[in-house]
Short mmCIF file of C-alpha atoms and ligand atoms in Angstrom, two decimals:
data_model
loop_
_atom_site.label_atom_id
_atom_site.label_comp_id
_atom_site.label_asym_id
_atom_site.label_seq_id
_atom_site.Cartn_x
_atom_site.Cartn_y
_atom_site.Cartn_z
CA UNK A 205 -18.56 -25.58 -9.36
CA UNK A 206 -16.59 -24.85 -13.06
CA UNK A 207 -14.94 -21.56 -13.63
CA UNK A 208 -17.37 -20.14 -15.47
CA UNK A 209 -20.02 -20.74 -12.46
CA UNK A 210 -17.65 -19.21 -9.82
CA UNK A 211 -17.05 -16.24 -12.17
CA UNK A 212 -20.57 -15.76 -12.51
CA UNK A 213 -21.21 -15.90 -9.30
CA UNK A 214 -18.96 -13.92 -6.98
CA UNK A 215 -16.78 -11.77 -9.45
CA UNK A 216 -19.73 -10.40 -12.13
CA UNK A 217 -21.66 -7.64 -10.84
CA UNK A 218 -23.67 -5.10 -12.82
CA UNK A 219 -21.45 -2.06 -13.66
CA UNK A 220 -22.46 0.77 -11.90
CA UNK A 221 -19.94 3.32 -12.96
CA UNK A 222 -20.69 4.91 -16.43
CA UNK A 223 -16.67 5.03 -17.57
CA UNK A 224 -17.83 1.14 -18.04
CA UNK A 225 -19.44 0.69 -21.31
CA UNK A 226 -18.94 -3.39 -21.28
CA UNK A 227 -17.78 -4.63 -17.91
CA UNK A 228 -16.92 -8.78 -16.88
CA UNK A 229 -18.00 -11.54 -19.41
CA UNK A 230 -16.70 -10.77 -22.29
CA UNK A 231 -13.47 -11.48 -24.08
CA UNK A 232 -12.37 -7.70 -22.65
CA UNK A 233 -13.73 -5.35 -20.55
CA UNK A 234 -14.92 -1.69 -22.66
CA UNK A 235 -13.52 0.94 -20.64
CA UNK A 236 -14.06 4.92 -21.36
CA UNK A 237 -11.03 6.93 -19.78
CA UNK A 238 -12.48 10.44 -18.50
CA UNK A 239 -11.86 12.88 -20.97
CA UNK A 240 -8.32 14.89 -20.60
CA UNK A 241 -7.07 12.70 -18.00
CA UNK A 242 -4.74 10.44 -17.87
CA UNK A 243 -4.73 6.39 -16.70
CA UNK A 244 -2.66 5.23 -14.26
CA UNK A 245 -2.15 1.40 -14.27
CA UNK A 246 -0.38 -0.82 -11.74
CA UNK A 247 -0.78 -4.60 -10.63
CA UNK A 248 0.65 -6.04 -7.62
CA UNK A 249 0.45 -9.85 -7.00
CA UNK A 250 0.30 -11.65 -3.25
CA UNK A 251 1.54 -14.93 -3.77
CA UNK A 252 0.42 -17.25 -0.25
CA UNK A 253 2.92 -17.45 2.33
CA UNK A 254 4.98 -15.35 0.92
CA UNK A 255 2.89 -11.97 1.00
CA UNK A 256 0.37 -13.37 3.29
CA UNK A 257 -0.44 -16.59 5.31
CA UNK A 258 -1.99 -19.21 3.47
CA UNK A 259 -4.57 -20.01 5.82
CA UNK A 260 -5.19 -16.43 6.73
CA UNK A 261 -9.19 -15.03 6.81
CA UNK A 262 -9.95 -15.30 3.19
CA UNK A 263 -12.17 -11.77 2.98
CA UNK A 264 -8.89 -10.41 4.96
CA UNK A 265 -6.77 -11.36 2.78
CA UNK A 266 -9.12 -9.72 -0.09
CA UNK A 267 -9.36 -6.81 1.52
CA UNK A 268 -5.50 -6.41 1.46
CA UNK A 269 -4.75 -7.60 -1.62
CA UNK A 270 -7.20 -4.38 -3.57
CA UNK A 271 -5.48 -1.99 -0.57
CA UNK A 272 -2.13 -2.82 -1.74
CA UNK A 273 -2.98 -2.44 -5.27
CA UNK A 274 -4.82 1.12 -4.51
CA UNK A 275 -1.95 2.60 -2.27
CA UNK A 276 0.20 2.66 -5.41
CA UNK A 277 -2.86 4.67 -6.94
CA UNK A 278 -2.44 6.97 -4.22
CA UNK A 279 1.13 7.37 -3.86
CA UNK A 280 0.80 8.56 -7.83
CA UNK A 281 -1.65 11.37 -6.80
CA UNK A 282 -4.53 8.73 -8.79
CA UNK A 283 -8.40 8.51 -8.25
CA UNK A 284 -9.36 4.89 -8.85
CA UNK A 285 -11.66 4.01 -11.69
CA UNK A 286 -11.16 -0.03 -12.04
CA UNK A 287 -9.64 -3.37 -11.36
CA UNK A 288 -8.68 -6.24 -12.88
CA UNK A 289 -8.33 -9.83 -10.89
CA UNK A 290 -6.31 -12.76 -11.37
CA UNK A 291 -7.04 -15.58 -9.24
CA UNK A 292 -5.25 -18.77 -9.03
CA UNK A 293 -6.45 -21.12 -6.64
CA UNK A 294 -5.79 -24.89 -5.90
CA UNK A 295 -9.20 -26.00 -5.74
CA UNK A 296 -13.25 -24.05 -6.15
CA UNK A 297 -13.98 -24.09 -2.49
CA UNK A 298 -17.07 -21.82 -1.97
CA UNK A 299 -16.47 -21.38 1.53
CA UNK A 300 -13.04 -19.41 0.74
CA UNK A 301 -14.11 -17.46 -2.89
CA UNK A 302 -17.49 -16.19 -0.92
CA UNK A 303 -15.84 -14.29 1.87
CA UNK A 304 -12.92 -13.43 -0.49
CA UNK A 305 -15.92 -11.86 -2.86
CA UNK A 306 -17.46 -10.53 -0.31
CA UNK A 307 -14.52 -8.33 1.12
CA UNK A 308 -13.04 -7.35 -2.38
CA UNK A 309 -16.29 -5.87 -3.76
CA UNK A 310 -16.55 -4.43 0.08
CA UNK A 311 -13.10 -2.16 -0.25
CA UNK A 312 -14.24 -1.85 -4.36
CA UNK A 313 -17.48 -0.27 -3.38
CA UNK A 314 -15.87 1.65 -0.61
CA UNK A 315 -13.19 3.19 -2.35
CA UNK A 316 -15.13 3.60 -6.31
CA UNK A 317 -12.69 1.03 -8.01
CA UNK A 318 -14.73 -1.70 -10.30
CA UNK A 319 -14.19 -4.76 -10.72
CA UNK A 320 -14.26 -5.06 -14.84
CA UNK A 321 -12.35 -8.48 -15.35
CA UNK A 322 -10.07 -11.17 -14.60
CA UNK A 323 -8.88 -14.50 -15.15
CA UNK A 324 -9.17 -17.75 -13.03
CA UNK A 325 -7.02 -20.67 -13.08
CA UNK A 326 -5.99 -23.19 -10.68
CA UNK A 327 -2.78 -24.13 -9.01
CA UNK A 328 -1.06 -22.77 -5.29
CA UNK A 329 -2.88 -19.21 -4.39
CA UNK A 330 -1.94 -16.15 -5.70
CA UNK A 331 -3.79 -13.00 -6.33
CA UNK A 332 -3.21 -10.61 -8.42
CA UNK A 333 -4.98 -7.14 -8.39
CA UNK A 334 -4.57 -4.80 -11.48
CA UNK A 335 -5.63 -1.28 -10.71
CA UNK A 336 -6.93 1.48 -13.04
CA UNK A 337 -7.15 5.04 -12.47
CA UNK A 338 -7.49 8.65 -13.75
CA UNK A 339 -4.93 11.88 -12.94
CA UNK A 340 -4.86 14.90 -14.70
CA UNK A 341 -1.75 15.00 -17.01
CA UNK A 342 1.58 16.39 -15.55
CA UNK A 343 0.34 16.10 -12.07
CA UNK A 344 0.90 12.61 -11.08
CA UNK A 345 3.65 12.28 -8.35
CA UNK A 346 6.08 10.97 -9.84
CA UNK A 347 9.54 9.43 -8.04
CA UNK A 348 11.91 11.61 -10.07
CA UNK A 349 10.92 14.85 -8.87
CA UNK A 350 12.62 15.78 -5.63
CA UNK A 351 15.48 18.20 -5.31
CA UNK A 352 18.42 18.55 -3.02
CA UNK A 353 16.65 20.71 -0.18
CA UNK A 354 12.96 19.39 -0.19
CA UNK A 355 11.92 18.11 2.77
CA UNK A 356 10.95 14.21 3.73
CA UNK A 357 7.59 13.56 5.03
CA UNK A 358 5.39 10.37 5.51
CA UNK A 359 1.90 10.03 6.53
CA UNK A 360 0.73 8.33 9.70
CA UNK A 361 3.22 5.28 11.61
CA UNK A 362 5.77 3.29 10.61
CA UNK A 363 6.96 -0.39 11.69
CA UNK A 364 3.34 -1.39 12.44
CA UNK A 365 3.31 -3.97 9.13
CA UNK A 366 6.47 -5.72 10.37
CA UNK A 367 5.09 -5.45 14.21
CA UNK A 368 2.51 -7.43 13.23
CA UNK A 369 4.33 -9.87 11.38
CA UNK A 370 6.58 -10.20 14.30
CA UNK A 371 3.13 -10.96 16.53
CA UNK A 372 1.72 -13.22 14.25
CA UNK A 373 4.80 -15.23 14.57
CA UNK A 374 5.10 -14.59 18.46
CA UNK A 375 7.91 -12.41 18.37
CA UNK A 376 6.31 -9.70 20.63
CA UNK A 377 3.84 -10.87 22.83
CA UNK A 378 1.46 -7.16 22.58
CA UNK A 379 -1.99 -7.24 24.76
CA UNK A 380 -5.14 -7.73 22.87
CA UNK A 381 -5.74 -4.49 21.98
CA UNK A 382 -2.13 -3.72 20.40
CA UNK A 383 -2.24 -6.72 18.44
CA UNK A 384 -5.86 -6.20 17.25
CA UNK A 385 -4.91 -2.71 16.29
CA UNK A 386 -1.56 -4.30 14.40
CA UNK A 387 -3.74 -7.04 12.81
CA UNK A 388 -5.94 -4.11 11.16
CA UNK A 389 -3.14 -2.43 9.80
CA UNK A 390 -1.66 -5.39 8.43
CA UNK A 391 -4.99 -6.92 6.95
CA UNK A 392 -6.66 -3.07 6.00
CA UNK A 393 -3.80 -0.93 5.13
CA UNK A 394 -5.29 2.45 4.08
CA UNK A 395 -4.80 3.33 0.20
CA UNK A 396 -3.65 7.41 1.16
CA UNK A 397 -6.02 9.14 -1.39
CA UNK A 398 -7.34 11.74 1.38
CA UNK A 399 -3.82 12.70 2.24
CA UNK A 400 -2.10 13.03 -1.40
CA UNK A 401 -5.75 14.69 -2.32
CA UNK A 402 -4.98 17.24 0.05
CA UNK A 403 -1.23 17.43 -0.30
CA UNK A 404 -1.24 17.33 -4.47
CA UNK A 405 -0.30 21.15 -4.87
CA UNK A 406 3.18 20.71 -2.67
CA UNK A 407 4.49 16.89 -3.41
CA UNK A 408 7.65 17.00 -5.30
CA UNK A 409 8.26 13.15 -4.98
CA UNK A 410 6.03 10.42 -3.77
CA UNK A 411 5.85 6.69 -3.35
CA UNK A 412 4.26 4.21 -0.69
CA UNK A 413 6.28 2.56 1.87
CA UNK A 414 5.58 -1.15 0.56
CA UNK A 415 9.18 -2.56 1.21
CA UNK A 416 10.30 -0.76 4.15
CA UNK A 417 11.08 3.09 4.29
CA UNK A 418 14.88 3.21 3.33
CA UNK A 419 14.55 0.92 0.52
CA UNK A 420 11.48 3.35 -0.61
CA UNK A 421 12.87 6.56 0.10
CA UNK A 422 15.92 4.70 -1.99
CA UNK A 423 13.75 4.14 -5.18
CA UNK A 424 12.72 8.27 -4.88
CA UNK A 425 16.51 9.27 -4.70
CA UNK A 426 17.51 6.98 -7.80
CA UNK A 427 15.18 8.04 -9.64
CA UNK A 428 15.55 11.60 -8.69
CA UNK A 429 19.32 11.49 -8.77
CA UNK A 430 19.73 12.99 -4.85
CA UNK A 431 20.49 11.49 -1.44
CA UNK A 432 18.79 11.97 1.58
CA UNK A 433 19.24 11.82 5.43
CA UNK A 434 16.50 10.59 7.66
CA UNK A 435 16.00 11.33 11.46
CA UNK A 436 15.39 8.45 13.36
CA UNK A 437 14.56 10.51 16.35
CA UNK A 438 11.55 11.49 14.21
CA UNK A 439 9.80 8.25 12.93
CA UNK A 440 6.36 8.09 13.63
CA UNK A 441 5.57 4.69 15.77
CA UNK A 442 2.07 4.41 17.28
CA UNK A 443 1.83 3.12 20.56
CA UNK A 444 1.62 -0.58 20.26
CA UNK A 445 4.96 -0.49 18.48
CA UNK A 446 6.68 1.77 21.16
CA UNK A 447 4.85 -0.32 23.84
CA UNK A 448 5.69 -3.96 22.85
CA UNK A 449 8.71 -3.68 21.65
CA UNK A 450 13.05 -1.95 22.34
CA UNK A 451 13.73 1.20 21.02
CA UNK A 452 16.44 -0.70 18.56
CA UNK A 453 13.45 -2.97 17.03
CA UNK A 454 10.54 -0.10 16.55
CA UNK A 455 13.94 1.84 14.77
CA UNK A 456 14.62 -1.30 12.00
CA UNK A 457 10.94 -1.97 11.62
CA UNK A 458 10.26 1.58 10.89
CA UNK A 459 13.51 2.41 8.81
CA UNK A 460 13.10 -1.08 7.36
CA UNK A 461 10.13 -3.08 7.95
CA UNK A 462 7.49 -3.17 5.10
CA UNK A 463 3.74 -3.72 4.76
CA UNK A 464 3.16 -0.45 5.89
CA UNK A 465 1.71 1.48 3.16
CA UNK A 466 2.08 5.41 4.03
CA UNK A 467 2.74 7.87 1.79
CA UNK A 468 6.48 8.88 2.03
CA UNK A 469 6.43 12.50 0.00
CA UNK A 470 8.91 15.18 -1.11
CA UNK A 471 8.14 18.77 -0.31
CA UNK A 472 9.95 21.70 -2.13
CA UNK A 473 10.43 24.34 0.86
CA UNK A 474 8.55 26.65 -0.67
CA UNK A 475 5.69 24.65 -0.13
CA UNK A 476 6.83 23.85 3.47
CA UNK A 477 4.51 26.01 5.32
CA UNK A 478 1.67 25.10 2.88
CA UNK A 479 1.93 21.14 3.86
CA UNK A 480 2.83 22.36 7.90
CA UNK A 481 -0.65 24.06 7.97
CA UNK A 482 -2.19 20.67 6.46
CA UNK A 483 -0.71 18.75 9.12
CA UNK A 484 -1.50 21.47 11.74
CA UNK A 485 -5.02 20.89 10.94
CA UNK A 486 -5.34 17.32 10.83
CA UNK A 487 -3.52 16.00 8.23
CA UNK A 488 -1.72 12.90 9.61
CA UNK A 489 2.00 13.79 8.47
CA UNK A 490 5.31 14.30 9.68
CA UNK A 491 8.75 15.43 8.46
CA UNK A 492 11.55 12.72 8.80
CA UNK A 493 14.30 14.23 6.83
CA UNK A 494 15.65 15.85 4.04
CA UNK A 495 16.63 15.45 0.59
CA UNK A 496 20.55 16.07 -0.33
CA UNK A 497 22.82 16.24 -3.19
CA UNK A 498 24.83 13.29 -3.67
CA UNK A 499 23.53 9.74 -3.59
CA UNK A 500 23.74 8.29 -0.19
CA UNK A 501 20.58 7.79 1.98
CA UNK A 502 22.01 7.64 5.28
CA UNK A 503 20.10 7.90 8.84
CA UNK A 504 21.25 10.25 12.05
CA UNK A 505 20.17 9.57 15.59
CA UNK A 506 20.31 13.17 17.46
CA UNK A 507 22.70 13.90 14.58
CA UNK A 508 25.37 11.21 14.81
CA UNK A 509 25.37 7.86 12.35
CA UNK A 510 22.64 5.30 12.86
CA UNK A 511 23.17 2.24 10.98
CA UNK A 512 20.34 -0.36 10.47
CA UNK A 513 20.96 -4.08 9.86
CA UNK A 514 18.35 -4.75 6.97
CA UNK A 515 17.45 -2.49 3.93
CA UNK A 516 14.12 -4.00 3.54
CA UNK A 517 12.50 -6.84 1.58
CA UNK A 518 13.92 -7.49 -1.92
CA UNK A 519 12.39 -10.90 -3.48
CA UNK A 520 15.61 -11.63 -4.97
CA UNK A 521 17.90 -9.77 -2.58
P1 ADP B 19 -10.81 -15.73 -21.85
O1 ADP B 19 -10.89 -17.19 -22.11
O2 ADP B 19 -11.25 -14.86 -22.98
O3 ADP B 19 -9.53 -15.32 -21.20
P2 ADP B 19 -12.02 -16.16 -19.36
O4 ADP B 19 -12.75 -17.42 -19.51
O5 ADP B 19 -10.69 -16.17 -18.71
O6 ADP B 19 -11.95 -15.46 -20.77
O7 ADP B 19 -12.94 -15.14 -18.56
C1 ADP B 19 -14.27 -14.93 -18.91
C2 ADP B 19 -14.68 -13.58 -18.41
O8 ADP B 19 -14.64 -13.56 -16.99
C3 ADP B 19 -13.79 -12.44 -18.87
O9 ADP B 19 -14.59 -11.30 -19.07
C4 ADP B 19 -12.87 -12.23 -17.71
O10 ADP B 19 -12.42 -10.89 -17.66
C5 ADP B 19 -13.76 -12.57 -16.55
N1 ADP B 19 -13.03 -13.12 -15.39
C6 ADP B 19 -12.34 -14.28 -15.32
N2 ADP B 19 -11.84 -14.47 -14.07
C7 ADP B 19 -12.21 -13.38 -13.35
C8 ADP B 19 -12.00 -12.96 -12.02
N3 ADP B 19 -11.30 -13.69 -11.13
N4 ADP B 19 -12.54 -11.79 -11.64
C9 ADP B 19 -13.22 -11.02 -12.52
N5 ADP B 19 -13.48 -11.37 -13.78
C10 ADP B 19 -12.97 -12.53 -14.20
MG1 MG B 20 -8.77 -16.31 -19.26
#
C-alpha cells in the first residue's frame, strides 16, 4: 500500500463540520474560523519509546496521542474545531494504521475535533497531533495571569501517569483492577473541557499537568512573575496510587510525575467561593496551595519543608 492509498483510506473522511470548507486531499486544508473568536493552535509530538512504548496497542496509543494534544486546548479555556496529523512510520503495515485510524477518528468524533490534514512519511514512529480551536478573545487562560494570593487548584488525581509507568515496568505490582484503572488513565487521559467550561468565569492561571505538577505550576509562576507553596498533605491520589504504593512515592509522583493531564488552575479569592460551590456540586477539584510573591515554588508537609528528589521530565534536562 503507497501513501497516497493509506491516506485515502484511513485518514480522509467526509467533513462533517461546516467551519470546513475544503478538508484532506488537497495541497491545504480550507478552514473558516467562527466569527469573533479566536484560534487556538498547539501540536504536541509522541515520539515511540520515549512518550509511549513502541509496541504498545496501536488504537491506544491513538487515542492518547489526540488526548494529549486536546488537554492543552482545555487548559487554554479552548473548544476544539480541528486537527492536523503527522505520521511517520517505519513501514505501511495495515494491521497497525487500521486500529490507529480507528481510535483517532473515535476520540475526534467524540470530542468534535476534525481531522483536516496531515503528512505521512516513513522512518522510526512518531506522531504528531496539531490541534485547532476557537475561544472568545481575552478569555483564554492564559499562564501569566495569577497573582500573589490566588489560590492553587487541580482537577481530579495526581501521580496516576507515573503509577502506571512504574506498573508497566513492574515497579509496583497493583491487583488487576488498580492497574487496569492506571492503564486507562495513562492510554485515555481526559482533555478537561467540562471542568475549565464550568470554571472559565474564576481561572486566573491555567495549564495541564503534562510534565509533572511542580515543573507545571513552575511554568504558571514564570510566566506570572509569583511563587507559590503547595500542600502535600492535600494532593489528590486515587486509590490505586495510595494502595500500591509508600506515602514518599504517591508524594514524588504526584508533585513530580507527569502524564497526568489535569487542569492545575489559579483562582483570584474573590472567586473562591464561586469555584468551592462548583466543586461542592460535582466538579472534580481541589485546592493544593497558594500563589505568593516572590519566585520560589516550594512544598510544606503539615507546614514544615518537603523536599522532592525530581522536578519532573525535561527532554533536555
Ligand atoms: P503535499 O505533498 O502537498 O505535502 P501530501 O502528499 O503530503 O501533500 O498529502 C496529501 C494530502 O493528504 C494533504 O491534503 C494532506 O493534508 C493529507 N495527509 C497526508 N498525510 C495525512 C495524515 N497522516 N492524516 C491526514 N491527512 C494527511
Ligand atoms: Mg506532505
Amino acid at each position: 500500500m503507497n501513501e497516497f492509498e493509506l491516506i485515502n483510506r484511513y485518514f480522509k473522511r467526509s467533513a462533517m463540520s461546516n467551519t470546513i470548507a475544503l478538508g484532506v486531499g488537497d495541497d491545504c486544508s480550507l478552514l473558516n474560523v467562527p466569527s469573533g473568536r479566536q484560534l487556538a493552535v498547539s501540536v504536541d509530538t509522541l515520539v515511540a519509546d520515549v512518550h509511549f512504548p513502541a509496541d504498545g496497542d496501536p488504537q491506544a496509543i491513538a487515542e492518547r496521542a489526540l488526548c494529549v494534544s486536546l488537554s492543552d486546548l482545555a487548559a487554554m479555556g479552548a473548544s476544539p474545531l480541528w486537527f492536523t496529523l503527522c505520521l511517520t512510520l517505519p513501514q505501511a503495515d495495515e494491521r497497525w494504521v487500521a486500529p490507529f485510524s480507528e481510535g483517532l477518528l473515535r476520540v475526534a468524533g467524540h470530542y468534535g475535533c476534525e481531522l483536516v490534514g496531515g503528512d505521512t512519511t516513513k522512518g522510526p514512529l512518531a506522531i504528531s497531533v496539531q490541534v485547532m480551536g476557537s475561544v472568545e478573545p481575552g478569555k483564554a487562560f492564559v499562564r501569566s495571569g495569577a497573582q500573589p494570593d490566588d489560590l492553587i487548584y487541580v482537577t481530579g488525581t495526581l501521580g496516576d501517569g507515573a503509577a502506571a509507568l512504574a506498573a508497566f515496568n513492574r515497579k509496583i505490582k497493583p491487583n488487576s483492577d488498580a492497574f487496569h484503572y492506571l492503564i486507562q488513565r495513562y492510554y485515555h487521559p481526559i482533555p478537561r473541557f467540562n471542568e475549565a467550561g464550568r470554571l472559565a468565569p474564576h481561572v486566573s492561571a491555567a495549564i495541564d499537568v503534562s510534565d509533572g505538577l511542580m515543573a507545571d505550576l513552575g511554568h504558571i509562576c514564570t510566566a506570572s512573575g509569583v511563587g507559590a507553596e503547595v500542600y502535600v498533605e492535600n494532593l489528590p491520589l486515587s486509590e490505586a496510587v495510595e494502595n500500591f504504593s509508600s506515602n514518599r512515592q504517591q508524594r514524588e509522583w504526584a508533585l513530580s510525575g507527569g502524564d497526568d493531564y489535569q487542569l492545575c488552575f489559579t483562582v483570584p479569592r474573590e472567586h473562591v467561593p464561586a469555584v468551592d460551590a462548583l466543586i461542592g456540586s460535582g466538579l472534580k477539584a481541589c485546592n493544593i496551595g497558594k500563589i505568593t510573591s516572590g519566585n520560589r515554588v516550594t512544598c510544606l508537609l503539615l507546614g514544615e519543608p518537603f523536599t522532592i528528589a525530581s522536578k519532573g521530565y525535561n527532554h533536555f534536562g
